[in-house]
């Protein structure tokens, strides 16, 4: 089955540590996205990439970094500069072009807790 | 500035009755709207969408209505089932075929047996 795999499911981090969240998709989608969800809030866009070796900042990119070396992979690093990193992180992807409307497909998420 | 708002944090309905979830937006540039359903500790799953050229889209028990003049959309679920209990997110975008979505805060729906 095609889908998006995020790992780890749960992650604990001490303050001051960087952590990297993995996102792998086998849907052959070109564009990939990272969203963050906080309690009582909607999802907010962190970073996105529409093609390999290219990515753009979303609405809340500060304290995060990404890379897109392969079409299938879009890891997110939460750096020590991120002031409130505890959240639920969601990776998503969407194909580019084609006829009709495409919709964003999400992974199962990674919950990061800073101790 | 919250461009997409779901003003009801929660909604409780009886099984078999209609559930109506509401969403308001402020950005006139939005021309594509989606509803996602989310269970705890899982990613959202796409439910239904509507383009601004339409005022209604139906898929089985789910119907989305769009009122452009009021900048308002609603999701109707008829009949509601206990398995529909989840958080529902409204989202909007400029253009379809984009993953750059603006989400509302979500409404938690509880369908009681």
CSV table of C-alpha atoms in Angstrom, one decimal:
chain,number,residue,atom,x,y,z
A,1,UNK,CA,0.0,0.0,0.0
A,2,UNK,CA,1.2,3.5,-0.8
A,3,UNK,CA,1.4,6.0,2.0
A,4,UNK,CA,3.4,8.3,4.1
A,5,UNK,CA,5.5,6.9,7.0
A,6,UNK,CA,6.6,9.1,9.8
A,7,UNK,CA,9.0,8.1,12.5
A,8,UNK,CA,9.3,8.0,15.4
A,9,UNK,CA,5.7,8.1,16.6
A,10,UNK,CA,6.7,9.5,20.0
A,11,UNK,CA,9.9,11.4,20.8
A,12,UNK,CA,11.1,13.0,24.0
A,13,UNK,CA,13.8,15.6,23.9
A,14,UNK,CA,15.7,17.5,26.5
A,15,UNK,CA,15.9,21.3,26.1
A,16,UNK,CA,18.8,22.4,24.0
A,17,UNK,CA,18.9,19.2,21.8
A,18,UNK,CA,18.1,19.1,18.1
A,19,UNK,CA,15.9,16.3,16.9
A,20,UNK,CA,15.1,15.0,13.4
A,21,UNK,CA,11.7,13.7,12.4
A,22,UNK,CA,11.6,11.3,9.5
A,23,UNK,CA,9.0,11.4,6.7
A,24,UNK,CA,9.1,8.9,3.8
A,25,UNK,CA,6.5,8.5,1.1
A,26,UNK,CA,6.0,5.9,-1.7
A,27,UNK,CA,3.2,7.7,-3.4
A,28,UNK,CA,5.5,9.2,-6.0
A,29,UNK,CA,4.3,12.6,-5.0
A,30,UNK,CA,6.4,15.6,-6.0
A,31,UNK,CA,5.5,18.0,-3.2
A,32,UNK,CA,5.9,17.4,0.5
A,33,UNK,CA,4.9,19.5,3.5
A,34,UNK,CA,5.4,19.7,7.3
A,35,UNK,CA,2.6,20.9,9.5
A,36,UNK,CA,2.4,21.4,13.2
A,37,UNK,CA,-0.6,20.9,15.4
A,38,UNK,CA,-1.1,22.4,18.8
A,39,UNK,CA,-4.0,21.7,21.1
A,40,UNK,CA,-7.1,23.8,20.2
A,41,UNK,CA,-5.4,25.1,17.1
A,42,UNK,CA,-5.5,24.3,13.5
A,43,UNK,CA,-2.5,22.9,11.6
A,44,UNK,CA,0.2,25.4,10.7
A,45,UNK,CA,2.6,25.1,7.8
A,46,UNK,CA,6.3,24.9,8.7
A,47,UNK,CA,8.1,24.1,5.5
A,48,UNK,CA,7.3,22.7,2.1
A,49,UNK,CA,9.1,21.3,-0.9
A,50,UNK,CA,7.8,21.1,-4.4
A,51,UNK,CA,10.8,19.5,-6.0
A,52,UNK,CA,14.0,17.7,-5.0
A,53,UNK,CA,16.7,20.0,-3.7
A,54,UNK,CA,14.3,22.9,-3.2
A,55,UNK,CA,12.2,24.0,-0.3
A,56,UNK,CA,10.4,27.1,1.0
A,57,UNK,CA,9.5,28.4,4.4
A,58,UNK,CA,5.9,28.2,5.6
A,59,UNK,CA,4.2,30.4,8.2
A,60,UNK,CA,6.2,29.2,11.2
A,61,UNK,CA,9.6,28.2,9.9
A,62,UNK,CA,11.7,29.7,12.7
A,63,UNK,CA,13.6,27.1,14.7
A,64,UNK,CA,13.2,24.4,12.1
A,65,UNK,CA,15.2,23.1,9.1
A,66,UNK,CA,14.5,20.7,6.3
A,67,UNK,CA,16.2,18.9,3.4
A,68,UNK,CA,15.0,17.3,0.3
A,69,UNK,CA,17.7,15.2,-1.2
A,70,UNK,CA,15.4,12.5,-2.5
A,71,UNK,CA,11.9,12.6,-3.8
A,72,UNK,CA,10.7,10.1,-1.3
A,73,UNK,CA,12.1,11.8,1.8
A,74,UNK,CA,11.6,15.1,3.6
A,75,UNK,CA,13.1,15.1,7.1
A,76,UNK,CA,12.4,17.9,9.6
A,77,UNK,CA,14.9,19.0,12.2
A,78,UNK,CA,13.6,20.8,15.2
A,79,UNK,CA,16.5,22.9,16.5
A,80,UNK,CA,17.2,24.2,19.9
A,81,UNK,CA,16.1,27.6,18.6
A,82,UNK,CA,12.5,26.5,18.4
A,83,UNK,CA,11.0,28.1,21.6
A,84,UNK,CA,8.0,25.9,21.9
A,85,UNK,CA,8.8,22.6,20.2
A,86,UNK,CA,6.3,20.4,22.1
A,87,UNK,CA,3.6,19.6,19.4
A,88,UNK,CA,2.2,17.0,17.1
A,89,UNK,CA,4.1,17.1,13.7
A,90,UNK,CA,2.4,16.0,10.5
A,91,UNK,CA,4.1,15.3,7.2
A,92,UNK,CA,2.0,15.4,4.0
A,93,UNK,CA,2.4,15.1,0.3
A,94,UNK,CA,0.5,15.9,-2.9
A,95,UNK,CA,1.1,15.2,-6.6
A,96,UNK,CA,1.8,18.1,-8.9
A,97,UNK,CA,-0.2,18.7,-12.0
A,98,UNK,CA,-2.6,16.3,-13.6
A,99,UNK,CA,-6.2,16.8,-14.3
A,100,UNK,CA,-8.7,17.3,-11.5
A,101,UNK,CA,-8.1,18.5,-8.0
A,102,UNK,CA,-5.5,16.8,-5.9
A,103,UNK,CA,-5.7,16.8,-2.1
A,104,UNK,CA,-3.1,16.6,0.6
A,105,UNK,CA,-2.4,13.2,2.1
A,106,UNK,CA,-1.1,13.1,5.6
A,107,UNK,CA,1.1,10.7,7.6
A,108,UNK,CA,0.2,9.4,11.0
A,109,UNK,CA,2.2,12.1,12.8
A,110,UNK,CA,5.0,12.3,15.3
A,111,UNK,CA,4.5,13.6,18.8
A,112,UNK,CA,7.5,15.5,20.2
A,113,UNK,CA,7.7,16.3,23.9
A,114,UNK,CA,10.4,18.5,25.3
A,115,UNK,CA,11.2,17.6,28.9
B,1,UNK,CA,-5.0,36.9,12.1
B,2,UNK,CA,-7.1,33.8,11.9
B,3,UNK,CA,-8.1,33.5,8.2
B,4,UNK,CA,-10.2,30.4,8.7
B,5,UNK,CA,-12.3,30.0,11.8
B,6,UNK,CA,-14.4,27.3,13.3
B,7,UNK,CA,-16.1,28.9,16.2
B,8,UNK,CA,-17.6,25.8,17.8
B,9,UNK,CA,-14.9,23.8,19.6
B,10,UNK,CA,-17.3,20.9,20.1
B,11,UNK,CA,-20.6,19.5,19.0
B,12,UNK,CA,-22.7,16.6,20.3
B,13,UNK,CA,-25.5,14.9,18.4
B,14,UNK,CA,-27.5,11.8,18.7
B,15,UNK,CA,-26.9,8.9,16.3
B,16,UNK,CA,-29.1,9.1,13.3
B,17,UNK,CA,-29.6,12.9,13.5
B,18,UNK,CA,-27.9,15.6,11.4
B,19,UNK,CA,-24.5,17.0,12.3
B,20,UNK,CA,-23.8,20.5,11.0
B,21,UNK,CA,-20.2,21.8,11.3
B,22,UNK,CA,-19.5,25.4,10.4
B,23,UNK,CA,-16.6,27.3,9.1
B,24,UNK,CA,-16.0,31.0,8.3
B,25,UNK,CA,-13.2,32.6,6.3
B,26,UNK,CA,-12.0,36.1,5.8
B,27,UNK,CA,-9.7,35.9,2.7
B,28,UNK,CA,-11.6,36.6,-0.5
B,29,UNK,CA,-8.8,35.0,-2.5
B,30,UNK,CA,-9.6,31.5,-1.2
B,31,UNK,CA,-11.3,29.5,-3.9
B,32,UNK,CA,-11.0,25.9,-2.8
B,33,UNK,CA,-12.2,24.5,0.5
B,34,UNK,CA,-11.7,21.1,2.1
B,35,UNK,CA,-12.9,19.2,5.2
B,36,UNK,CA,-10.6,16.8,6.9
B,37,UNK,CA,-11.4,14.3,9.7
B,38,UNK,CA,-8.9,13.5,12.4
B,39,UNK,CA,-8.8,10.8,15.1
B,40,UNK,CA,-6.5,11.2,18.1
B,41,UNK,CA,-2.8,10.5,17.5
B,42,UNK,CA,-3.5,10.0,13.7
B,43,UNK,CA,-3.1,12.2,10.7
B,44,UNK,CA,-6.1,13.9,9.2
B,45,UNK,CA,-7.9,12.2,6.4
B,46,UNK,CA,-9.6,14.0,3.5
B,47,UNK,CA,-13.3,14.0,3.6
B,48,UNK,CA,-14.8,16.3,1.0
B,49,UNK,CA,-14.0,19.5,-0.9
B,50,UNK,CA,-15.7,22.2,-2.8
B,51,UNK,CA,-14.6,24.7,-5.4
B,52,UNK,CA,-15.8,28.3,-5.2
B,53,UNK,CA,-17.6,27.9,-8.5
B,54,UNK,CA,-20.0,25.6,-6.8
B,55,UNK,CA,-22.3,26.1,-3.8
B,56,UNK,CA,-22.8,22.5,-2.9
B,57,UNK,CA,-21.0,19.2,-3.1
B,58,UNK,CA,-22.3,15.9,-1.9
B,59,UNK,CA,-20.6,12.6,-1.3
B,60,UNK,CA,-22.7,9.9,0.4
B,61,UNK,CA,-23.7,11.1,3.9
B,62,UNK,CA,-21.5,14.2,3.6
B,63,UNK,CA,-22.5,17.4,2.0
B,64,UNK,CA,-20.6,20.7,2.0
B,65,UNK,CA,-22.3,24.0,1.3
B,66,UNK,CA,-20.5,27.2,0.4
B,67,UNK,CA,-21.9,30.7,0.8
B,68,UNK,CA,-19.4,33.0,-0.9
B,69,UNK,CA,-21.1,36.2,-0.1
B,70,UNK,CA,-21.1,35.3,3.6
B,71,UNK,CA,-17.7,33.7,3.4
B,72,UNK,CA,-19.1,30.7,5.2
B,73,UNK,CA,-19.2,27.0,4.6
B,74,UNK,CA,-20.7,24.1,6.4
B,75,UNK,CA,-20.4,20.3,6.5
B,76,UNK,CA,-23.6,18.3,6.9
B,77,UNK,CA,-23.5,14.7,8.0
B,78,UNK,CA,-26.7,12.8,7.6
B,79,UNK,CA,-27.3,10.4,9.3
B,80,UNK,CA,-24.6,10.8,11.9
B,81,UNK,CA,-23.0,7.6,13.2
B,82,UNK,CA,-20.9,6.9,16.3
B,83,UNK,CA,-17.9,6.3,14.0
B,84,UNK,CA,-18.1,9.9,12.8
B,85,UNK,CA,-16.9,11.0,16.3
B,86,UNK,CA,-13.7,12.8,15.5
B,87,UNK,CA,-12.2,16.3,15.1
B,88,UNK,CA,-13.2,18.0,11.9
B,89,UNK,CA,-10.9,20.6,10.3
B,90,UNK,CA,-12.0,23.0,7.7
B,91,UNK,CA,-9.3,24.2,5.4
B,92,UNK,CA,-9.0,26.7,2.5
B,93,UNK,CA,-6.5,27.5,-0.2
B,94,UNK,CA,-5.9,29.7,-3.2
B,95,UNK,CA,-6.2,27.3,-6.1
B,96,UNK,CA,-6.7,23.6,-5.9
B,97,UNK,CA,-3.8,21.2,-6.3
B,98,UNK,CA,-1.8,22.8,-3.5
B,99,UNK,CA,-0.7,21.6,-0.2
B,100,UNK,CA,-0.6,25.1,1.2
B,101,UNK,CA,-3.7,25.0,3.3
B,102,UNK,CA,-5.0,27.4,5.9
B,103,UNK,CA,-6.8,25.4,8.6
B,104,UNK,CA,-9.4,26.2,11.1
B,105,UNK,CA,-9.0,25.3,14.8
B,106,UNK,CA,-11.2,22.2,14.5
B,107,UNK,CA,-14.5,21.1,15.9
B,108,UNK,CA,-14.8,17.9,18.0
B,109,UNK,CA,-17.9,16.0,17.0
B,110,UNK,CA,-19.3,13.4,19.4
B,111,UNK,CA,-22.1,11.2,18.1
B,112,UNK,CA,-23.9,9.5,20.9
B,113,UNK,CA,-25.4,6.0,20.3
